Amino acid sequence: MYEDGLSWMARKIEYLSKVRRFKNKNVYIFGVSLDSRYMIKQFKKNNISVHGMIDNDVLKQGSYCSGNRVYGLDEIENPEEDSNLYVTCSRYWREMKEQLLSLGVKSKNILIFYHDNRNLFKHIVEGYKGYKLYKRITMNKGNVPMYLCPYTGTGDIYLIGCFWEQYCKKEHITNYVFVVLGETCRKVAQLFAIRNIVVLSSDLKVSYLISLSMLCPRTYHIKVLNDSWPQIHTNSIEKLRGYKNLYFTDMFKKYVFGLDSEAKPRHPVFKDATDTIDEILMKKNLSRGNTCVISPYSYTLGEIPDRVWEEVVRGLRKKGFCVCTNSGGEDEPAIEGTVSVFFQLDISVPFIDACGYFIGVRSGFCDVISSSTAKKIILYDKRNRFHMSSAFDYFSLKGMGLCEDAVELEYDRDMEALVTQVLESV
């Protein structure tokens, strides 16, 4: 779904929440995708509980999406009950609706959040808005190229940073504007001394600039730094993801930057922050060299239920470790039995180094701390696919060339086995 569709979805959920459409309902989201993860975030903002996820893909069934278990349709007891409410934001909503109706679900208990009303006129209107935004951003900067990062994923920005210096040297780039979405992405870009960073506050502004770049590619030098972005409908590279070992680093290296196969990602140099780190450790009563930082949150790949993390924490504490949760705010509370710790990205690697141990589900933060010398255990959902490969194959830190020392584990439905495997790996 395009950015304007996601904004429309957020507004619709807010409105339906105000009119109490979800009151006393078991809310099931049909279809696991990035869009459904966004939907879950909007439900949380409106204090709506999600009862579970549904997906027709047997590989996804039994896994978790943003902390919610994924079921098959045949696992839903009494699906026709009025207490159940089914919502979807998939482009295949027509087929999904027919499936639900065939099970006796009433049409009134099915909500469709898919929204895609793009047409040529709207494309031109957005392009004009992009033109005005482009002029405002480049004012007093001359005719410099604009490099656009249309996502909030820290892992993508980090990978761009790892190749940015090599790309600029190859293309003889000395002046530019680097556009990102959100403050977190700005902070990641700053790790690599990327200059002239402009932060956009909304997805729609990104969409406007992309429309301008598509309508006037020769007039305005706007390069979208992504291997394939859905709004750019003429780009079919997305279908190559995972094909014949074309994984994350290779896709960016070949199709975004045009670098040769010998190019290697280069980590940033992190500043010395000994005093700041010691202050955090002392305040949180954490022990240098004997603290395990857990990172349980991921908004792109799979998550692990809190109860499983709590078992891991209990095992770590029995082994004598201090344990803290890497938390980015109120939306990311500490796992029970740990203290919540927040630190700036520019001291993330030295902080993890000082703690000594890190356990996390695969997320963009794992990219950022991949150069840490701490013991790193990275967890991947075995059932999580990414286009033509598994999530593990596509996003493996070792496979991406970001580090060689990470312990990377795949887990399946057996959560007890996962707990044992993690504790044995520490």
CSV table of C-alpha atoms in Angstrom, one decimal:
chain,number,residue,atom,x,y,z
A,1,MET,CA,0.0,0.0,0.0
A,2,TYR,CA,1.3,3.5,-0.8
A,3,GLU,CA,2.0,6.1,1.8
A,4,ASP,CA,-1.2,8.0,1.3
A,5,GLY,CA,-3.1,4.7,1.7
A,6,LEU,CA,-1.4,4.0,5.0
A,7,SER,CA,-2.3,7.5,6.2
A,8,TRP,CA,-5.9,6.9,5.2
A,9,MET,CA,-5.9,3.6,7.1
A,10,ALA,CA,-4.7,5.4,10.3
A,11,ARG,CA,-7.4,7.9,10.1
A,12,LYS,CA,-10.1,5.3,9.5
A,13,ILE,CA,-8.9,3.2,12.5
A,14,GLU,CA,-9.0,6.3,14.7
A,15,TYR,CA,-12.5,7.1,13.6
A,16,LEU,CA,-13.9,3.6,14.0
A,17,SER,CA,-12.2,3.5,17.5
A,18,LYS,CA,-14.0,6.7,18.5
A,19,VAL,CA,-17.4,5.3,17.4
A,20,ARG,CA,-16.6,2.1,19.4
A,21,ARG,CA,-16.7,-0.2,16.4
A,22,PHE,CA,-14.1,-2.5,18.1
A,23,LYS,CA,-15.7,-2.6,21.5
A,24,ASN,CA,-16.1,-6.1,22.9
A,25,LYS,CA,-14.7,-7.6,19.7
A,26,ASN,CA,-12.1,-10.3,19.1
A,27,VAL,CA,-10.1,-8.5,16.4
A,28,TYR,CA,-8.3,-10.8,13.9
A,29,ILE,CA,-6.1,-9.3,11.2
A,30,PHE,CA,-6.2,-11.4,8.0
A,31,GLY,CA,-2.8,-11.4,6.2
A,32,VAL,CA,0.7,-10.9,7.5
A,33,SER,CA,2.6,-8.2,5.8
A,34,LEU,CA,4.4,-4.9,6.4
A,35,ASP,CA,1.1,-3.1,6.0
A,36,SER,CA,-0.6,-5.3,8.6
A,37,ARG,CA,2.3,-4.5,11.0
A,38,TYR,CA,1.5,-0.8,10.4
A,39,MET,CA,-2.1,-1.6,11.1
A,40,ILE,CA,-1.2,-3.2,14.5
A,41,LYS,CA,0.8,-0.1,15.4
A,42,GLN,CA,-2.3,2.0,14.7
A,43,PHE,CA,-4.5,-0.3,16.8
A,44,LYS,CA,-2.1,0.0,19.7
A,45,LYS,CA,-2.2,3.8,19.4
A,46,ASN,CA,-6.0,3.6,19.8
A,47,ASN,CA,-5.8,1.1,22.7
A,48,ILE,CA,-7.3,-1.7,20.6
A,49,SER,CA,-6.2,-5.2,21.4
A,50,VAL,CA,-5.5,-7.6,18.5
A,51,HIS,CA,-6.7,-11.1,19.3
A,52,GLY,CA,-4.6,-12.8,16.6
A,53,MET,CA,-3.4,-12.9,13.0
A,54,ILE,CA,-4.7,-15.1,10.2
A,55,ASP,CA,-2.7,-16.2,7.2
A,56,ASN,CA,-3.2,-18.8,4.4
A,57,ASP,CA,0.5,-19.4,4.2
A,58,VAL,CA,1.3,-22.5,6.3
A,59,LEU,CA,4.9,-21.3,6.7
A,60,LYS,CA,3.6,-18.3,8.6
A,61,GLN,CA,1.1,-20.2,10.7
A,62,GLY,CA,2.4,-20.8,14.3
A,63,SER,CA,4.8,-17.8,14.0
A,64,TYR,CA,4.3,-14.4,15.5
A,65,CYS,CA,3.8,-10.9,14.0
A,66,SER,CA,4.4,-7.9,16.2
A,67,GLY,CA,3.8,-10.2,19.2
A,68,ASN,CA,0.6,-11.7,17.9
A,69,ARG,CA,0.3,-15.4,17.0
A,70,VAL,CA,-0.5,-16.3,13.4
A,71,TYR,CA,-3.3,-18.8,12.9
A,72,GLY,CA,-4.7,-20.7,10.0
A,73,LEU,CA,-8.4,-20.1,9.2
A,74,ASP,CA,-9.2,-23.7,10.3
A,75,GLU,CA,-7.8,-22.9,13.8
A,76,ILE,CA,-10.4,-20.2,14.5
A,77,GLU,CA,-13.1,-21.6,16.8
A,78,ASN,CA,-16.6,-20.6,15.9
A,79,PRO,CA,-15.5,-18.1,13.2
A,80,GLU,CA,-19.1,-17.1,12.5
A,81,GLU,CA,-19.6,-15.6,16.0
A,82,ASP,CA,-20.5,-11.9,16.1
A,83,SER,CA,-17.9,-11.4,18.8
A,84,ASN,CA,-15.2,-11.9,16.1
A,85,LEU,CA,-14.2,-9.0,13.8
A,86,TYR,CA,-12.0,-9.7,10.8
A,87,VAL,CA,-9.9,-6.9,9.2
A,88,THR,CA,-7.5,-6.9,6.3
A,89,CYS,CA,-5.5,-4.4,4.3
A,90,SER,CA,-4.4,-6.8,1.6
A,91,ARG,CA,-4.8,-6.2,-2.1
A,92,TYR,CA,-6.3,-9.7,-2.2
A,93,TRP,CA,-9.1,-8.7,0.1
A,94,ARG,CA,-11.8,-9.9,-2.3
A,95,GLU,CA,-10.5,-13.5,-2.1
A,96,MET,CA,-10.1,-13.2,1.6
A,97,LYS,CA,-13.6,-11.9,2.1
A,98,GLU,CA,-15.0,-14.8,0.1
A,99,GLN,CA,-13.1,-17.3,2.3
A,100,LEU,CA,-14.6,-15.7,5.5
A,101,LEU,CA,-18.1,-15.6,4.0
A,102,SER,CA,-17.8,-19.3,3.1
A,103,LEU,CA,-17.2,-20.0,6.8
A,104,GLY,CA,-20.4,-18.3,7.9
A,105,VAL,CA,-18.9,-15.0,8.8
A,106,LYS,CA,-21.3,-12.1,8.3
A,107,SER,CA,-20.3,-9.3,5.9
A,108,LYS,CA,-20.8,-6.7,8.7
A,109,ASN,CA,-18.0,-8.4,10.7
A,110,ILE,CA,-15.4,-8.0,7.9
A,111,LEU,CA,-13.6,-4.7,7.6
A,112,ILE,CA,-11.5,-3.8,4.5
A,113,PHE,CA,-8.7,-1.3,4.9
A,114,TYR,CA,-7.2,-1.5,1.5
A,115,HIS,CA,-7.0,1.8,-0.2
A,116,ASP,CA,-5.3,2.5,-3.6
A,117,ASN,CA,-7.0,5.2,-5.7
A,118,ARG,CA,-3.9,6.2,-7.6
A,119,ASN,CA,-4.4,7.6,-11.1
A,120,LEU,CA,-2.7,9.9,-13.6
A,121,PHE,CA,-4.3,13.0,-12.3
A,122,LYS,CA,-3.4,12.3,-8.7
A,123,HIS,CA,0.2,11.4,-9.9
A,124,ILE,CA,0.5,14.8,-11.6
A,125,VAL,CA,-0.9,16.6,-8.5
A,126,GLU,CA,1.5,14.8,-6.2
A,127,GLY,CA,4.4,15.6,-8.7
A,128,TYR,CA,3.5,19.3,-8.5
A,129,LYS,CA,3.5,19.2,-4.7
A,130,GLY,CA,6.9,17.4,-5.0
A,131,TYR,CA,8.2,20.2,-7.2
A,132,LYS,CA,7.3,22.8,-4.5
A,133,LEU,CA,8.9,20.7,-1.8
A,134,TYR,CA,12.0,20.1,-3.9
A,135,LYS,CA,12.4,23.9,-4.5
A,136,ARG,CA,12.0,24.6,-0.8
A,137,ILE,CA,14.6,21.9,0.2
A,138,THR,CA,17.2,22.9,-2.5
A,139,MET,CA,16.8,26.7,-2.0
A,140,ASN,CA,20.2,28.4,-1.9
A,141,LYS,CA,21.9,25.1,-2.6
A,142,GLY,CA,22.1,25.3,-6.3
A,143,ASN,CA,21.4,22.4,-8.7
A,144,VAL,CA,22.7,19.6,-6.5
A,145,PRO,CA,21.5,16.0,-6.6
A,146,MET,CA,19.0,14.8,-4.1
A,147,TYR,CA,19.3,11.3,-2.6
A,148,LEU,CA,16.0,10.1,-1.1
A,149,CYS,CA,15.6,7.4,1.5
A,150,PRO,CA,11.8,6.8,1.6
A,151,TYR,CA,11.7,4.5,4.6
A,152,THR,CA,12.0,4.5,8.4
A,153,GLY,CA,14.1,1.4,8.5
A,154,THR,CA,17.4,2.0,10.3
A,155,GLY,CA,19.0,-1.1,8.7
A,156,ASP,CA,18.5,0.3,5.2
A,157,ILE,CA,20.1,3.6,6.2
A,158,TYR,CA,23.0,1.9,7.9
A,159,LEU,CA,23.7,-0.2,4.8
A,160,ILE,CA,23.6,2.9,2.6
A,161,GLY,CA,26.1,4.6,5.0
A,162,CYS,CA,28.4,1.6,4.7
A,163,PHE,CA,28.8,2.2,0.9
A,164,TRP,CA,28.2,6.0,0.8
A,165,GLU,CA,31.8,7.0,0.7
A,166,GLN,CA,32.7,4.5,-2.0
A,167,TYR,CA,29.6,5.6,-4.0
A,168,CYS,CA,30.5,9.3,-3.8
A,169,LYS,CA,34.1,8.6,-4.9
A,170,LYS,CA,32.9,6.5,-7.9
A,171,GLU,CA,30.3,9.1,-9.0
A,172,HIS,CA,32.5,12.1,-8.2
A,173,ILE,CA,29.9,13.4,-5.8
A,174,THR,CA,31.0,16.4,-3.7
A,175,ASN,CA,27.8,18.2,-3.0
A,176,TYR,CA,24.3,16.8,-2.4
A,177,VAL,CA,21.1,16.8,-0.3
A,178,PHE,CA,20.4,13.7,1.6
A,179,VAL,CA,16.7,13.3,2.5
A,180,VAL,CA,15.5,10.9,5.2
A,181,LEU,CA,12.2,10.1,6.9
A,182,GLY,CA,12.3,10.7,10.7
A,183,GLU,CA,14.9,11.7,13.3
A,184,THR,CA,16.1,8.1,13.9
A,185,CYS,CA,17.2,7.8,10.2
A,186,ARG,CA,19.0,11.2,10.5
A,187,LYS,CA,21.0,9.9,13.5
A,188,VAL,CA,22.0,6.7,11.6
A,189,ALA,CA,23.1,8.8,8.6
A,190,GLN,CA,25.1,11.0,10.9
A,191,LEU,CA,27.2,8.0,12.1
A,192,PHE,CA,28.8,8.1,8.6
A,193,ALA,CA,29.4,11.8,8.5
A,194,ILE,CA,26.8,12.2,5.7
A,195,ARG,CA,26.2,15.9,5.2
A,196,ASN,CA,23.3,18.1,4.3
A,197,ILE,CA,20.6,15.9,5.8
A,198,VAL,CA,17.0,17.0,5.5
A,199,VAL,CA,14.4,15.3,7.6
A,200,LEU,CA,10.9,14.9,6.2
A,201,SER,CA,8.1,14.6,8.8
A,202,SER,CA,5.6,12.5,6.8
A,203,ASP,CA,5.4,9.6,4.3
A,204,LEU,CA,3.3,11.8,2.0
A,205,LYS,CA,6.1,14.2,1.4
A,206,VAL,CA,8.3,11.4,0.4
A,207,SER,CA,5.6,10.2,-2.0
A,208,TYR,CA,5.5,13.7,-3.6
A,209,LEU,CA,9.2,13.7,-4.3
A,210,ILE,CA,9.1,10.3,-5.8
A,211,SER,CA,6.2,11.4,-8.1
A,212,LEU,CA,8.3,14.4,-9.2
A,213,SER,CA,11.3,12.1,-9.9
A,214,MET,CA,9.1,9.8,-12.1
A,215,LEU,CA,7.5,12.7,-14.0
A,216,CYS,CA,10.6,14.7,-14.6
A,217,PRO,CA,13.6,12.4,-14.3
A,218,ARG,CA,15.9,14.5,-16.5
A,219,THR,CA,15.0,17.9,-15.0
A,220,TYR,CA,15.4,17.0,-11.4
A,221,HIS,CA,18.2,14.8,-10.1
A,222,ILE,CA,16.4,12.7,-7.5
A,223,LYS,CA,17.8,9.3,-6.8
A,224,VAL,CA,15.7,6.9,-4.6
A,225,LEU,CA,18.2,4.9,-2.5
A,226,ASN,CA,16.3,1.7,-2.5
A,227,ASP,CA,16.6,-1.5,-4.5
A,228,SER,CA,12.9,-1.4,-5.4
A,229,TRP,CA,10.2,0.9,-4.1
A,230,PRO,CA,6.5,0.0,-4.8
A,231,GLN,CA,5.5,3.5,-5.9
A,232,ILE,CA,8.0,3.3,-8.8
A,233,HIS,CA,5.9,0.9,-10.7
A,234,THR,CA,8.3,0.7,-13.6
A,235,ASN,CA,11.0,-0.9,-11.4
A,236,SER,CA,10.7,-4.7,-11.2
A,237,ILE,CA,13.9,-5.3,-9.4
A,238,GLU,CA,12.0,-6.3,-6.3
A,239,LYS,CA,11.3,-9.7,-7.9
A,240,LEU,CA,15.0,-10.4,-7.9
A,241,ARG,CA,15.3,-10.3,-4.1
A,242,GLY,CA,16.7,-13.6,-2.9
A,243,TYR,CA,17.1,-15.0,-6.4
A,244,LYS,CA,20.4,-16.9,-6.9
A,245,ASN,CA,21.9,-15.5,-3.8
A,246,LEU,CA,21.0,-11.9,-4.5
A,247,TYR,CA,20.6,-10.9,-0.8
A,248,PHE,CA,20.4,-7.5,1.0
A,249,THR,CA,24.0,-6.2,0.6
A,250,ASP,CA,24.3,-7.4,-3.0
A,251,MET,CA,21.0,-5.8,-4.0
A,252,PHE,CA,22.1,-2.4,-2.7
A,253,LYS,CA,25.6,-2.8,-4.0
A,254,LYS,CA,24.6,-3.8,-7.5
A,255,TYR,CA,21.3,-2.0,-8.1
A,256,VAL,CA,21.4,1.1,-5.9
A,257,PHE,CA,25.1,2.1,-6.1
A,258,GLY,CA,26.4,0.2,-9.1
A,259,LEU,CA,29.5,-0.9,-7.2
A,260,ASP,CA,31.6,-3.9,-8.3
A,261,SER,CA,31.5,-7.2,-6.4
A,262,GLU,CA,34.7,-6.4,-4.6
A,263,ALA,CA,33.2,-3.5,-2.7
A,264,LYS,CA,32.9,-4.2,1.0
A,265,PRO,CA,30.7,-2.4,3.6
A,266,ARG,CA,32.6,0.0,5.9
A,267,HIS,CA,31.5,0.6,9.4
A,268,PRO,CA,31.5,4.0,11.0
A,269,VAL,CA,34.0,5.0,13.7
A,270,PHE,CA,32.1,5.5,17.0
A,271,LYS,CA,33.2,8.1,19.5
A,272,ASP,CA,34.7,7.4,22.9
A,273,ALA,CA,31.8,7.7,25.4
A,274,THR,CA,33.3,6.0,28.5
A,275,ASP,CA,32.0,8.6,31.0
A,276,THR,CA,28.5,8.6,29.5
A,277,ILE,CA,28.3,4.8,29.5
A,278,ASP,CA,29.6,4.5,33.0
A,279,GLU,CA,27.0,6.9,34.1
A,280,ILE,CA,24.2,4.8,32.5
A,281,LEU,CA,25.5,1.5,33.9
A,282,MET,CA,25.8,3.0,37.4
A,283,LYS,CA,22.3,4.6,37.3
A,284,LYS,CA,20.7,1.3,36.1
A,285,ASN,CA,22.8,-0.8,38.5
A,286,LEU,CA,24.4,-2.8,35.6
A,287,SER,CA,27.8,-4.5,35.6
A,288,ARG,CA,30.4,-3.7,33.0
A,289,GLY,CA,31.3,-6.8,31.1
A,290,ASN,CA,28.6,-8.9,32.7
A,291,THR,CA,25.4,-7.3,31.3
A,292,CYS,CA,23.2,-8.8,28.6
A,293,VAL,CA,21.3,-6.3,26.5
A,294,ILE,CA,18.2,-7.8,25.0
A,295,SER,CA,16.5,-6.3,21.9
A,296,PRO,CA,13.1,-7.9,21.5
A,297,TYR,CA,11.5,-5.5,19.1
A,298,SER,CA,11.4,-5.6,15.3
A,299,TYR,CA,8.9,-3.9,12.9
A,300,THR,CA,9.9,-5.7,9.7
A,301,LEU,CA,10.7,-9.3,10.7
A,302,GLY,CA,9.1,-11.6,13.2
A,303,GLU,CA,9.0,-11.1,17.0
A,304,ILE,CA,9.0,-13.5,19.9
A,305,PRO,CA,6.3,-13.4,22.6
A,306,ASP,CA,7.1,-11.7,25.8
A,307,ARG,CA,6.6,-14.9,27.8
A,308,VAL,CA,9.5,-16.4,25.9
A,309,TRP,CA,11.8,-13.5,26.6
A,310,GLU,CA,10.8,-13.6,30.3
A,311,GLU,CA,12.1,-17.3,30.4
A,312,VAL,CA,15.3,-16.2,28.7
A,313,VAL,CA,15.7,-13.4,31.2
A,314,ARG,CA,15.2,-15.8,34.1
A,315,GLY,CA,17.8,-18.1,32.7
A,316,LEU,CA,20.3,-15.3,32.2
A,317,ARG,CA,19.8,-14.0,35.8
A,318,LYS,CA,20.4,-17.6,37.1
A,319,LYS,CA,23.7,-17.5,35.2
A,320,GLY,CA,24.6,-14.3,37.1
A,321,PHE,CA,24.0,-11.8,34.3
A,322,CYS,CA,22.5,-8.3,34.7
A,323,VAL,CA,19.9,-7.9,32.1
A,324,CYS,CA,18.4,-4.8,30.4
A,325,THR,CA,16.0,-4.1,27.6
A,326,ASN,CA,17.1,-1.8,24.8
A,327,SER,CA,14.1,0.5,24.7
A,328,GLY,CA,13.3,3.3,22.3
A,329,GLY,CA,10.4,4.8,24.3
A,330,GLU,CA,7.0,4.0,25.8
A,331,ASP,CA,6.0,1.8,22.8
A,332,GLU,CA,8.9,-0.5,23.7
A,333,PRO,CA,8.6,-1.3,27.5
A,334,ALA,CA,11.1,-3.4,29.4
A,335,ILE,CA,10.7,-7.1,29.4
A,336,GLU,CA,9.7,-8.3,32.9
A,337,GLY,CA,12.8,-8.9,35.1
A,338,THR,CA,14.9,-6.3,33.3
A,339,VAL,CA,15.5,-2.6,33.5
A,340,SER,CA,14.8,-0.4,30.5
A,341,VAL,CA,17.8,1.3,29.0
A,342,PHE,CA,17.9,4.0,26.3
A,343,PHE,CA,21.1,5.3,24.7
A,344,GLN,CA,21.9,7.4,21.7
A,345,LEU,CA,22.8,5.6,18.5
A,346,ASP,CA,26.2,7.3,18.3
A,347,ILE,CA,27.3,5.4,21.5
A,348,SER,CA,25.4,2.2,20.7
A,349,VAL,CA,28.5,0.1,19.7
A,350,PRO,CA,30.7,1.2,22.7
A,351,PHE,CA,27.7,0.7,25.0
A,352,ILE,CA,27.1,-2.9,23.8
A,353,ASP,CA,30.9,-3.4,24.0
A,354,ALA,CA,30.9,-2.3,27.6
A,355,CYS,CA,28.0,-4.5,28.5
A,356,GLY,CA,29.6,-7.5,26.9
A,357,TYR,CA,26.5,-9.4,25.6
A,358,PHE,CA,23.6,-8.8,23.2
A,359,ILE,CA,20.6,-11.0,22.3
A,360,GLY,CA,18.1,-9.6,19.8
A,361,VAL,CA,15.6,-10.5,17.1
A,362,ARG,CA,16.8,-9.5,13.7
A,363,SER,CA,16.1,-5.8,13.3
A,364,GLY,CA,17.8,-2.6,12.0
A,365,PHE,CA,19.4,-2.1,15.3
A,366,CYS,CA,21.4,-5.3,14.8
A,367,ASP,CA,23.0,-3.7,11.7
A,368,VAL,CA,23.9,-0.7,13.8
A,369,ILE,CA,25.7,-2.7,16.5
A,370,SER,CA,27.1,-5.4,14.1
A,371,SER,CA,30.7,-4.1,14.6
A,372,SER,CA,30.5,-4.5,18.4
A,373,THR,CA,33.0,-6.9,19.9
A,374,ALA,CA,30.4,-8.1,22.4
A,375,LYS,CA,29.0,-11.6,22.2
A,376,LYS,CA,26.1,-11.2,19.8
A,377,ILE,CA,23.2,-13.6,19.4
A,378,ILE,CA,20.8,-12.8,16.6
A,379,LEU,CA,17.4,-14.6,16.3
A,380,TYR,CA,15.6,-15.3,13.0
A,381,ASP,CA,12.1,-16.8,12.6
A,382,LYS,CA,12.6,-19.8,10.4
A,383,ARG,CA,9.2,-19.4,8.8
A,384,ASN,CA,9.8,-15.8,7.8
A,385,ARG,CA,10.2,-15.4,4.1
A,386,PHE,CA,11.5,-12.4,2.2
A,387,HIS,CA,10.5,-12.6,-1.4
A,388,MET,CA,12.5,-15.5,-3.0
A,389,SER,CA,14.5,-16.5,0.1
A,390,SER,CA,14.3,-16.9,3.8
A,391,ALA,CA,14.7,-13.9,6.1
A,392,PHE,CA,17.8,-15.6,7.5
A,393,ASP,CA,19.4,-15.9,4.1
A,394,TYR,CA,18.5,-12.4,3.0
A,395,PHE,CA,19.4,-10.5,6.2
A,396,SER,CA,22.1,-12.6,7.8
A,397,LEU,CA,24.7,-10.2,9.3
A,398,LYS,CA,27.5,-12.6,8.2
A,399,GLY,CA,26.0,-13.0,4.7
A,400,MET,CA,25.8,-9.2,4.4
A,401,GLY,CA,29.4,-8.8,5.3
A,402,LEU,CA,28.7,-6.8,8.4
A,403,CYS,CA,30.4,-9.1,10.9
A,404,GLU,CA,31.8,-12.6,11.2
A,405,ASP,CA,31.4,-13.3,15.0
A,406,ALA,CA,27.6,-13.1,15.5
A,407,VAL,CA,25.9,-16.3,16.6
A,408,GLU,CA,22.8,-16.4,14.3
A,409,LEU,CA,20.0,-18.8,15.3
A,410,GLU,CA,16.8,-19.8,13.5
A,411,TYR,CA,13.8,-20.7,15.6
A,412,ASP,CA,10.6,-22.5,14.7
A,413,ARG,CA,7.4,-23.1,16.7
A,414,ASP,CA,9.2,-24.8,19.7
A,415,MET,CA,9.7,-21.9,22.0
A,416,GLU,CA,11.2,-24.1,24.8
A,417,ALA,CA,13.9,-25.3,22.4
A,418,LEU,CA,14.6,-21.7,21.5
A,419,VAL,CA,15.1,-20.7,25.1
A,420,THR,CA,17.5,-23.6,25.7
A,421,GLN,CA,19.4,-22.8,22.5
A,422,VAL,CA,19.8,-19.2,23.4
A,423,LEU,CA,20.9,-19.8,27.0
A,424,GLU,CA,23.4,-22.4,25.8
A,425,SER,CA,24.8,-19.9,23.3
A,426,VAL,CA,25.6,-17.2,25.8
